[in-house]
Coordinates of C-alpha atoms in Angstrom, one line a residue:
Chain S
M27 CA -4.9 39.3 -41.9
K28 CA -3.4 41.5 -39.1
K29 CA -6.1 44.2 -37.9
N30 CA -4.1 48.0 -37.6
Y31 CA -3.1 48.1 -33.9
S32 CA -6.4 50.8 -33.7
K33 CA -7.3 53.0 -30.5
R34 CA -9.4 50.5 -29.2
T35 CA -6.6 47.6 -28.6
F36 CA -4.4 49.7 -26.8
L37 CA -6.8 51.0 -23.8
L38 CA -7.7 46.9 -23.9
E39 CA -4.0 46.5 -23.4
I40 CA -3.9 49.6 -20.3
F41 CA -6.3 47.7 -19.3
A42 CA -5.0 44.1 -19.6
I43 CA -2.1 45.5 -18.0
M44 CA -3.0 46.6 -14.8
L45 CA -5.3 43.7 -14.3
G46 CA -2.0 41.3 -14.4
L47 CA -0.2 43.4 -11.6
I48 CA -3.1 43.9 -9.4
F49 CA -3.0 39.7 -10.5
L50 CA 0.7 39.8 -9.1
V51 CA 0.8 42.4 -5.8
P52 CA 0.5 38.7 -4.1
F53 CA 3.9 37.8 -5.2
Y54 CA 4.9 42.1 -3.9
F55 CA 3.8 40.9 -0.8
V56 CA 5.7 38.3 -0.5
F57 CA 8.5 38.8 -1.3
I58 CA 9.2 42.6 -0.1
N59 CA 7.7 41.6 3.5
S60 CA 10.3 38.0 3.1
V61 CA 12.8 40.6 3.8
K62 CA 12.3 42.9 6.6
G63 CA 12.3 42.6 10.4
F64 CA 9.3 41.4 12.0
S65 CA 9.2 44.9 13.4
E66 CA 8.6 46.3 10.6
I67 CA 6.1 44.1 9.2
L68 CA 3.9 44.7 11.4
I69 CA 3.9 47.7 11.2
D70 CA 3.5 48.1 7.2
A71 CA 2.9 45.7 4.8
A72 CA 3.2 47.6 1.7
A73 CA 5.9 49.5 2.5
L74 CA 9.6 48.7 0.9
P75 CA 11.9 47.8 2.8
K76 CA 14.5 50.1 4.8
E77 CA 16.6 47.5 3.9
V78 CA 17.1 44.0 3.8
L79 CA 17.9 41.9 4.7
F80 CA 18.5 37.4 4.1
S81 CA 18.8 36.1 7.6
N82 CA 15.4 35.4 7.4
Y83 CA 16.0 33.3 4.9
A84 CA 19.3 32.0 6.5
K85 CA 17.7 31.3 8.9
V86 CA 14.2 29.6 8.0
W87 CA 16.8 27.1 5.7
E88 CA 17.7 25.6 8.3
V89 CA 15.2 25.2 10.2
I90 CA 13.0 23.8 7.3
S91 CA 16.1 22.0 6.6
F92 CA 14.7 22.9 3.1
Q93 CA 17.7 21.6 1.1
D94 CA 16.5 17.8 2.2
A95 CA 13.1 19.0 1.8
F96 CA 13.6 20.3 -1.9
L97 CA 15.4 16.8 -2.4
N98 CA 12.7 14.6 -1.6
S99 CA 10.2 17.1 -3.7
L100 CA 12.9 16.3 -6.1
I101 CA 13.6 12.5 -6.7
I102 CA 9.1 11.5 -5.8
T103 CA 8.9 13.3 -8.5
V104 CA 11.1 12.2 -10.9
L105 CA 10.3 8.3 -10.0
S106 CA 6.8 9.2 -10.2
I107 CA 6.1 11.1 -13.5
A108 CA 9.5 8.0 -14.6
G109 CA 6.9 5.5 -14.0
I110 CA 3.9 7.2 -14.9
V111 CA 5.4 8.1 -18.3
V112 CA 6.6 4.4 -18.9
I113 CA 3.9 2.5 -17.4
S114 CA 0.5 4.6 -19.2
S115 CA 2.6 5.2 -23.0
M116 CA 3.1 1.3 -23.2
A117 CA -0.7 0.5 -22.1
A118 CA -1.9 3.3 -23.5
W119 CA -0.4 2.0 -27.2
K120 CA -1.2 -1.6 -26.1
M121 CA -4.9 -0.9 -25.9
V122 CA -5.4 1.5 -28.8
R123 CA -3.4 -1.0 -31.4
T124 CA -5.5 -4.3 -30.4
P125 CA -9.1 -3.2 -30.7
G126 CA -11.1 -5.7 -29.3
K127 CA -13.9 -6.2 -26.4
L128 CA -11.1 -6.9 -23.3
S129 CA -9.5 -2.8 -24.8
K130 CA -12.2 -0.5 -24.9
F131 CA -13.3 -2.3 -21.3
L132 CA -10.0 -0.9 -19.8
F133 CA -9.6 1.8 -21.1
I134 CA -13.7 2.8 -19.6
F135 CA -12.3 0.7 -16.8
F136 CA -8.7 3.9 -16.5
V137 CA -11.2 6.8 -17.5
S138 CA -13.7 6.4 -15.5
A139 CA -12.0 6.0 -12.1
M140 CA -11.6 9.9 -12.5
V141 CA -14.6 10.3 -10.8
I142 CA -13.0 8.7 -7.6
P143 CA -12.5 11.6 -5.4
F144 CA -9.2 10.3 -3.6
Q145 CA -10.9 11.3 -0.4
T146 CA -13.1 8.0 -1.1
V147 CA -9.6 5.6 -1.5
M148 CA -7.4 7.5 1.0
I149 CA -8.5 5.5 4.4
P150 CA -8.6 2.2 2.6
L151 CA -5.4 2.4 0.9
M152 CA -3.8 3.6 4.3
K153 CA -4.7 0.6 5.6
L154 CA -3.2 -1.8 2.6
G155 CA -0.2 0.2 2.8
G156 CA 0.9 -1.0 5.9
M157 CA -0.4 -4.4 5.0
L158 CA 1.9 -4.0 1.9
G159 CA 5.0 -2.3 4.3
I160 CA 5.3 0.4 2.0
M161 CA 4.2 3.2 4.6
N162 CA 6.7 6.2 5.4
S163 CA 8.8 5.3 2.4
I164 CA 9.9 7.0 -0.6
P165 CA 9.3 3.9 -2.9
G166 CA 5.6 3.1 -1.1
I167 CA 4.5 6.8 -1.9
V168 CA 5.6 6.8 -5.9
I169 CA 3.5 3.4 -6.1
M170 CA 1.3 4.7 -5.1
Y171 CA 1.3 7.9 -7.4
F172 CA 2.0 5.2 -10.2
G173 CA -1.1 4.8 -9.3
F174 CA -3.2 7.3 -9.4
G175 CA -1.5 8.7 -12.3
V176 CA -1.7 5.9 -14.4
S177 CA -6.1 7.2 -15.5
L178 CA -5.4 10.5 -16.1
S179 CA -1.6 10.1 -18.6
L180 CA -2.9 7.0 -20.0
F181 CA -6.7 8.7 -21.6
L182 CA -4.0 11.2 -23.5
Y183 CA -1.5 8.9 -25.1
H184 CA -4.9 6.4 -26.3
G185 CA -6.3 10.3 -27.8
F186 CA -2.4 10.4 -29.3
V187 CA -1.2 7.6 -31.0
K188 CA -4.8 6.6 -32.2
T189 CA -3.4 9.9 -34.3
I190 CA -0.3 8.2 -35.7
P191 CA -0.3 6.2 -38.8
Q192 CA 0.8 2.2 -37.8
E193 CA 2.9 1.7 -41.5
I194 CA 6.2 2.4 -39.8
E195 CA 5.0 0.2 -37.2
E196 CA 4.3 -2.9 -39.6
S197 CA 7.6 -2.2 -41.9
A198 CA 9.8 -2.2 -38.7
R199 CA 7.9 -5.4 -37.6
V200 CA 8.1 -7.1 -41.4
D201 CA 12.1 -6.3 -40.9
G202 CA 12.2 -8.0 -37.9
C203 CA 12.7 -5.6 -34.6
S204 CA 10.7 -6.9 -31.3
Q205 CA 7.1 -5.5 -29.6
F206 CA 9.5 -3.8 -27.2
G207 CA 12.0 -2.6 -29.6
V208 CA 9.0 -1.0 -32.1
F209 CA 8.0 0.4 -29.1
W210 CA 10.0 2.6 -27.5
R211 CA 12.3 3.3 -31.4
I212 CA 9.7 4.2 -33.2
V213 CA 6.5 5.2 -31.6
F214 CA 7.9 5.9 -28.6
P215 CA 9.6 9.3 -29.8
L216 CA 7.0 9.8 -32.0
L217 CA 4.9 10.7 -28.7
K218 CA 7.2 13.2 -27.2
P219 CA 4.2 16.2 -28.0
I220 CA 2.0 13.9 -24.6
T221 CA 4.8 12.8 -22.9
V222 CA 5.0 16.5 -22.4
T223 CA 2.2 17.1 -21.4
V224 CA 2.2 13.8 -19.5
I225 CA 5.1 15.4 -17.7
I226 CA 3.9 19.1 -17.1
L227 CA 0.5 18.1 -16.0
N228 CA 2.0 15.1 -13.1
T229 CA 4.6 17.1 -11.8
L230 CA 1.8 19.9 -10.8
W231 CA 0.3 17.6 -9.5
I232 CA 2.8 16.4 -7.7
W233 CA 5.1 18.3 -6.8
N234 CA 2.3 21.2 -4.7
D235 CA 0.6 17.5 -3.6
Y236 CA 0.1 17.8 0.4
L237 CA -2.5 15.1 1.7
L238 CA -1.1 11.8 0.5
P239 CA 3.1 12.8 1.4
L240 CA 1.5 13.2 5.8
L241 CA -0.4 10.3 5.3
V242 CA 2.8 8.2 3.8
L243 CA 5.2 10.4 5.3
Q244 CA 5.7 10.2 8.8
D245 CA 9.0 10.9 9.0
A246 CA 11.1 13.9 9.2
E247 CA 13.4 13.6 6.8
L248 CA 11.2 12.3 4.4
R249 CA 9.6 16.1 4.3
T250 CA 8.8 17.4 0.8
I251 CA 8.1 20.4 0.3
P252 CA 4.7 21.3 1.2
L253 CA 4.9 18.9 4.0
A254 CA 8.0 21.4 5.7
T255 CA 6.2 23.9 5.4
S256 CA 3.0 23.1 6.6
S257 CA 4.8 22.0 10.0
F258 CA 7.1 25.1 10.2
F259 CA 3.4 26.9 9.9
A260 CA 2.8 24.6 13.1
Q261 CA 5.9 25.4 15.0
Y262 CA 6.0 29.1 14.3
T263 CA 2.9 31.1 14.4
K264 CA 1.9 33.6 12.9
Q265 CA 6.1 34.6 12.4
W266 CA 5.5 36.1 9.5
D267 CA 9.8 37.4 8.4
M268 CA 10.4 33.5 8.8
G269 CA 7.1 32.6 7.7
L270 CA 7.3 34.4 4.0
A271 CA 11.4 33.3 3.3
A272 CA 10.0 29.6 3.7
L273 CA 6.6 30.3 1.2
V274 CA 8.9 32.1 -1.2
L275 CA 11.7 29.2 -1.0
G276 CA 9.2 26.8 -0.9
I277 CA 7.5 28.6 -4.4
A278 CA 10.6 28.9 -6.2
P279 CA 11.2 26.2 -7.8
V280 CA 8.1 25.7 -9.1
I281 CA 8.3 29.7 -10.8
V282 CA 11.4 29.1 -12.0
F283 CA 10.7 25.5 -13.5
F284 CA 7.4 27.2 -14.7
L285 CA 8.8 30.6 -16.2
F286 CA 12.1 28.3 -17.6
L287 CA 9.7 26.2 -19.8
Q288 CA 6.1 27.9 -20.0
K289 CA 5.6 27.9 -23.8
H290 CA 5.8 24.5 -23.3
I291 CA 3.9 24.4 -19.9
I292 CA 0.6 26.5 -21.5
K293 CA 0.5 24.5 -24.8
G294 CA 0.8 21.6 -23.3
I295 CA -1.9 22.5 -20.6
A296 CA -3.9 24.2 -22.9
A297 CA -3.8 19.9 -25.3
G298 CA -4.1 18.4 -22.2
S299 CA -7.4 20.1 -21.6
I300 CA -9.2 19.7 -25.2
K301 CA -8.5 16.3 -27.0
Chain X
M3 CA 2.0 -29.2 -35.9
E4 CA 0.1 -25.6 -37.5
K5 CA -2.7 -25.9 -34.5
Q6 CA 0.7 -25.8 -32.1
A7 CA 2.2 -22.7 -33.9
K8 CA -1.7 -21.4 -33.9
R9 CA -1.4 -21.5 -30.1
K10 CA 1.8 -20.6 -29.7
V11 CA 0.7 -16.8 -31.5
K12 CA -2.5 -16.6 -29.8
L13 CA -0.6 -17.3 -26.3
N14 CA 2.3 -14.7 -27.5
K15 CA 0.0 -12.2 -27.9
I16 CA -2.0 -12.1 -24.2
L17 CA 1.8 -12.7 -23.3
S18 CA 2.2 -9.0 -25.1
Y19 CA -0.5 -7.7 -24.2
G20 CA -0.1 -8.5 -20.4
A21 CA 3.7 -6.8 -20.5
F22 CA 2.3 -4.0 -21.8
V23 CA -0.7 -3.4 -20.4
G24 CA 0.0 -4.9 -17.6
P25 CA 2.2 -3.1 -15.4
A26 CA 0.3 0.1 -16.0
L27 CA -3.7 -2.6 -14.5
L28 CA -1.9 -3.7 -11.5
F29 CA -1.2 -0.4 -9.7
F30 CA -4.2 1.2 -10.4
I31 CA -5.8 -1.9 -8.8
L32 CA -3.6 -1.7 -6.7
V33 CA -3.7 1.2 -5.0
Q34 CA -7.7 3.3 -6.9
I35 CA -9.4 -0.3 -6.9
I36 CA -8.6 -2.8 -4.6
P37 CA -9.0 0.0 -1.7
F38 CA -12.4 1.7 -3.1
F39 CA -14.4 -1.5 -2.1
M40 CA -12.5 -1.9 0.9
G41 CA -14.2 1.3 1.1
V42 CA -17.4 0.4 0.4
Y43 CA -16.9 -2.8 3.0
Y44 CA -15.9 -0.9 5.6
S45 CA -18.4 1.6 5.6
F46 CA -20.4 -0.5 6.9
T47 CA -18.6 -1.4 9.6
S48 CA -16.8 -0.3 13.5
W49 CA -13.0 0.3 11.7
N50 CA -11.4 2.2 14.2
G51 CA -8.7 2.0 12.5
V52 CA -6.3 0.5 15.3
S53 CA -7.9 -2.9 16.4
S54 CA -7.9 -5.7 13.5
A55 CA -11.4 -6.7 15.2
V56 CA -13.5 -4.9 12.7
E57 CA -17.1 -6.2 13.6
W58 CA -20.2 -5.0 10.9
V59 CA -22.9 -2.6 11.9
G60 CA -24.4 -2.4 8.0
L61 CA -25.7 1.3 8.1
E62 CA -25.6 2.7 11.1
N63 CA -23.0 4.8 9.7
Y64 CA -25.1 6.6 7.1
I65 CA -27.7 7.0 9.3
T66 CA -25.3 8.1 11.2
V67 CA -23.4 10.5 9.0
F68 CA -27.7 11.9 7.9
T69 CA -29.1 12.3 11.5
D70 CA -26.7 13.0 14.0
D71 CA -23.9 15.1 12.8
A72 CA -24.7 18.5 12.2
K73 CA -20.7 19.7 11.0
F74 CA -21.4 16.8 8.3
F75 CA -23.9 18.8 7.1
N76 CA -22.4 21.9 7.4
S77 CA -19.5 20.9 5.7
F78 CA -21.5 19.8 2.8
L79 CA -23.0 23.0 2.5
F80 CA -20.1 24.8 2.4
T81 CA -18.9 22.5 -0.3
T82 CA -21.4 23.0 -2.5
K83 CA -22.0 26.6 -2.2
F84 CA -18.4 27.7 -2.1
M85 CA -18.6 25.1 -5.3
L86 CA -21.4 27.3 -7.1
A87 CA -19.8 30.3 -6.2
A88 CA -15.9 29.7 -7.4
V89 CA -16.9 27.6 -10.9
L90 CA -19.1 30.7 -11.9
I91 CA -16.1 33.2 -11.1
S92 CA -13.3 31.7 -11.7
N93 CA -15.0 30.7 -15.5
V94 CA -16.5 34.2 -15.6
I95 CA -12.7 35.4 -15.1
G96 CA -11.2 32.8 -17.3
F97 CA -14.0 33.9 -20.5
G98 CA -13.0 37.5 -20.0
L99 CA -9.5 36.9 -19.9
A100 CA -9.2 34.3 -23.1
L101 CA -11.7 37.1 -24.6
I102 CA -8.8 40.2 -24.0
L103 CA -5.6 38.3 -25.4
N104 CA -7.5 36.8 -28.0
A105 CA -7.4 40.2 -30.1
A106 CA -4.4 41.7 -30.5
L107 CA -2.7 43.1 -27.4
K108 CA 1.5 43.4 -27.7
T109 CA 1.9 41.7 -24.0
K110 CA -0.4 39.1 -24.4
N111 CA 2.6 37.0 -24.2
I112 CA 3.7 38.0 -21.5
L113 CA 0.1 38.8 -19.9
R114 CA -0.4 34.4 -20.5
T115 CA 2.1 34.0 -18.1
V116 CA 2.0 36.3 -15.6
F117 CA -1.7 35.4 -14.8
F118 CA -1.2 31.5 -14.9
I119 CA 1.9 31.7 -12.8
P120 CA -0.6 31.6 -9.4
N121 CA -1.4 28.2 -10.8
V122 CA 2.1 25.7 -10.4
I123 CA 2.1 27.6 -6.7
G124 CA 0.6 24.2 -4.9
G125 CA -3.0 25.1 -2.9
L126 CA -1.4 24.3 0.5
L127 CA 1.8 27.8 0.1
L128 CA -0.9 29.7 -2.3
G129 CA -3.1 29.8 1.6
F130 CA -0.3 30.5 4.3
I131 CA 0.0 33.3 1.3
W132 CA -3.1 34.5 1.0
Q133 CA -3.0 34.5 4.5
F134 CA -1.0 37.0 5.3
I135 CA -2.3 38.8 2.5
F136 CA -5.8 39.2 3.7
V137 CA -4.3 39.8 7.6
K138 CA -1.4 42.6 6.8
G139 CA -1.3 43.2 3.3
F140 CA -5.3 44.3 3.0
A141 CA -4.9 46.2 6.9
S142 CA -2.1 48.3 4.5
I143 CA -3.5 49.0 1.7
G144 CA -6.8 49.6 4.0
N145 CA -4.8 52.0 5.6
M146 CA -3.9 53.9 3.0
T147 CA -6.3 53.8 0.7
D148 CA -9.8 54.2 3.4
I149 CA -11.2 51.8 1.4
G150 CA -13.6 49.8 2.8
F151 CA -13.1 46.7 1.3
F152 CA -9.3 46.6 2.4
K153 CA -10.6 47.3 6.3
L154 CA -13.0 44.2 6.5
P155 CA -12.2 41.2 9.0
W156 CA -10.8 38.9 6.4
L157 CA -10.7 35.2 7.9
G158 CA -12.5 37.1 10.7
D159 CA -16.2 36.4 9.4
E160 CA -18.5 33.8 8.6
T161 CA -19.3 35.6 5.2
T162 CA -15.7 37.2 4.7
A163 CA -14.3 33.4 5.2
F164 CA -16.1 32.4 2.3
W165 CA -15.9 34.6 0.1
G166 CA -12.4 34.7 0.7
I167 CA -11.4 30.9 0.1
V168 CA -13.9 32.1 -2.8
I169 CA -11.1 35.1 -4.3
V170 CA -7.9 32.9 -3.4
F171 CA -9.6 29.6 -5.5
A172 CA -10.4 32.2 -8.0
W173 CA -6.6 33.6 -8.4
Q174 CA -5.0 30.6 -8.8
I175 CA -7.9 29.1 -11.4
S176 CA -8.7 31.4 -13.3
G177 CA -5.3 31.5 -15.8
Y178 CA -5.8 27.5 -16.0
M179 CA -8.9 28.0 -17.1
M180 CA -7.8 31.3 -19.7
V181 CA -5.8 28.8 -21.5
I182 CA -8.4 26.5 -22.6
Y183 CA -10.1 29.3 -23.3
I184 CA -8.0 30.8 -25.2
A185 CA -7.5 27.4 -27.0
A186 CA -10.9 27.1 -28.3
L187 CA -10.6 30.6 -29.3
Q188 CA -8.1 30.2 -31.4
G189 CA -10.3 27.3 -32.9
V190 CA -13.0 29.2 -34.0
D191 CA -12.5 30.2 -37.6
T192 CA -12.2 34.7 -38.3
S193 CA -14.5 34.5 -41.3
L194 CA -16.9 33.3 -40.3
L195 CA -17.3 36.0 -37.4
E196 CA -16.6 38.5 -40.0
A197 CA -19.0 37.4 -42.7
A198 CA -21.9 37.6 -39.2
K199 CA -20.9 41.6 -38.9
M200 CA -21.2 42.5 -42.7
D201 CA -24.3 41.1 -41.6
G202 CA -25.0 43.6 -39.3
A203 CA -24.5 41.7 -36.0
T204 CA -22.6 43.4 -33.5
N205 CA -20.1 42.6 -31.1
W206 CA -22.4 40.8 -28.4
D207 CA -24.0 39.2 -31.0
V208 CA -21.5 37.8 -32.4
L209 CA -20.2 37.0 -29.2
T210 CA -23.0 34.8 -27.8
K211 CA -24.3 33.8 -31.0
I212 CA -21.3 32.4 -32.2
M213 CA -18.5 32.3 -31.2
I214 CA -20.0 30.7 -27.4
P215 CA -21.7 28.1 -29.5
L216 CA -19.2 27.0 -31.1
I217 CA -16.2 26.6 -28.2
L218 CA -19.0 24.9 -25.9
P219 CA -16.5 21.6 -26.2
A220 CA -14.7 24.0 -23.7
F221 CA -17.0 25.2 -20.9
T222 CA -17.4 21.7 -21.0
I223 CA -14.2 20.6 -19.7
C224 CA -13.8 24.1 -18.0
F225 CA -16.7 23.3 -15.5
F226 CA -15.9 19.4 -15.6
L227 CA -12.5 20.8 -14.3
T228 CA -13.3 23.3 -11.7
I229 CA -16.3 21.9 -10.0
S230 CA -14.6 18.5 -9.2
M231 CA -11.5 21.3 -8.6
A232 CA -13.8 23.0 -5.9
F233 CA -15.3 20.4 -5.1
K234 CA -11.9 18.4 -3.4
I235 CA -10.4 21.3 -1.8
F236 CA -8.9 20.5 0.8
D237 CA -5.9 22.1 1.1
L238 CA -6.0 25.6 0.3
N239 CA -8.3 26.3 3.5
L240 CA -6.9 24.3 5.4
S241 CA -3.6 26.0 5.4
L242 CA -6.1 30.0 4.8
T243 CA -8.3 29.6 7.3
G244 CA -8.1 25.6 9.3
G245 CA -11.6 25.6 8.3
G246 CA -12.7 28.3 10.7
P247 CA -14.3 31.0 12.0
F248 CA -16.4 28.3 13.6
N249 CA -16.4 25.6 11.0
S250 CA -17.4 27.5 8.3
T251 CA -15.0 27.4 6.5
E252 CA -13.9 23.5 6.8
S253 CA -15.0 21.6 3.7
V254 CA -16.8 17.9 3.5
A255 CA -12.1 16.9 1.5
I256 CA -11.3 18.4 5.5
N257 CA -14.0 17.0 7.4
I258 CA -13.2 13.0 5.7
Y259 CA -10.1 13.9 7.4
Q260 CA -10.1 14.7 10.4
E261 CA -13.4 12.1 10.7
A262 CA -11.0 9.7 10.2
F263 CA -6.8 10.1 11.3
M264 CA -8.3 12.6 14.2
N265 CA -11.0 11.5 15.4
N266 CA -9.9 7.3 14.5
R267 CA -13.2 6.9 13.7
Y268 CA -12.3 5.0 10.2
G269 CA -15.9 2.6 8.9
L270 CA -17.5 6.5 9.2
G271 CA -15.0 7.8 7.5
T272 CA -15.4 5.5 5.0
A273 CA -19.1 6.5 5.0
K274 CA -18.6 9.9 4.3
S275 CA -16.5 9.2 1.3
I276 CA -18.4 7.2 -0.2
L277 CA -21.0 9.4 0.0
F278 CA -18.7 11.3 -1.0
F279 CA -18.2 9.9 -4.5
I280 CA -21.2 9.6 -4.9
V281 CA -22.4 13.4 -4.5
V282 CA -19.1 14.5 -7.1
A283 CA -19.6 11.3 -9.9
L284 CA -23.3 11.9 -10.0
F285 CA -22.5 15.8 -10.3
T286 CA -19.8 16.1 -13.1
T287 CA -21.3 13.2 -14.8
F288 CA -24.3 14.9 -14.6
Q289 CA -22.8 18.0 -15.9
V290 CA -21.0 16.5 -18.4
M291 CA -24.5 15.4 -20.1
F292 CA -25.5 18.8 -19.5
T293 CA -23.2 20.6 -21.9
K294 CA -22.1 18.4 -24.4
K295 CA -26.1 18.5 -25.5
R296 CA -25.3 21.8 -26.3
E297 CA -22.7 21.4 -28.0
V298 CA -23.0 22.2 -31.9
E299 CA -20.7 20.5 -34.8
A300 CA -18.2 22.9 -36.3

């Protein structure tokens, strides 16, 4: 059914490529200026560097203690997502498999919270966090991500579980498999496509989140990448030579993550948006 | 005997329901529901976040917000205007890109990746990146090409700063919308489009009378997502303009943050945050109902 590659398609292709290049211009600016000296940036930000300097990177790596920030971001993201996947897949499966008023109510309860803006709960949450003694700690912020991540993730799992036939689960039950056995050995592997989506959506959100870490993590050693970047810019305003190197370091991990998994990510985003 | 056995089965069912649903429910209630109701309570108090004495002041905070807080009113106005412009522009670009990439282009997979990339960068870093582009990058392009657009005082002037944030938001979000629109377009039965063309429909007719009505669910989702993202804008304009010039780009989210954590007026901050919740909830619910009504069964 493929149509011939007409002249019109060719022109459209040229147009699309040009648009794509325009989309990439910001990356060009950030990258080429991150290897220039300060005065060279001021003279002409669009020109290619006369000589490529990596000293900006070395300096800023120390100043923002990049490896610590990277590790903190990684630990928080991985732990939060592991928890979100476990609790929301289990809950969604049980709720679908136990139809009734309670499950229906709980589903609406979980999902309707999606319209609550974060700003509405953040102020009392800080008070509650203080009362529970979970402020300024990585486990504390991870718990909070569990609570915020569960609405959307449960919604996605809920929709997907409905499409899984029940027969296999029943026969496993008859063979004497426990509930947890049925879930982890049979159901959870079947949920893989939607688990990928849940992981991707939550990674992009948690890795890039700024406000919750800003409120919860006060110690400099606990800083995530966005926090380290913002405190760098607060301290060194307009130091663009180091600043741009900091930005390249900051965006590199998530861009690498994306480029490696782009097929899954784009598919996952589409799946996550259209039920 | 049988009764006891039945009771045991029932107890087991409750326990297993609790074991599976309980953890999700626990964290959800702890992190979202309890703070939400605490917020409702605190919005009627003079809480300053530090002292343990929390005094009930009735509607005072709400009255203050409505009668004596021009800054909050301005941030609401900015947020609403920004939301309208940002939603419109990012959906037009996103849908346009989807239409282009839905054609049989050889580079469509690479281009999809290219248009999507800005999405993976967080708002805070994005704001700093674009601060540099507007201040230094645009100036350089302006000197090179002599195009007036690049020589505008971006970020220095209220109007251009507003549009600057819209541009950055659209650059970030359009690719995301594009992905959703492409997924929807691929679900459209091409034989339907071919039949219409055979009957003499123009491309424009096919687009507006067949394609768009068929993929309205995608519009519902994209509008919902962009409206709520634009309403809650915080880190992007915080790092891009810092709310300036002259507070003209201070969003509601920034205003609430500052009221509570900078001015230490937690009671007033929570009152604003409750109002913010009501507006966001009403707006998104209304929009979903409005577009849902127009969806057709394919």
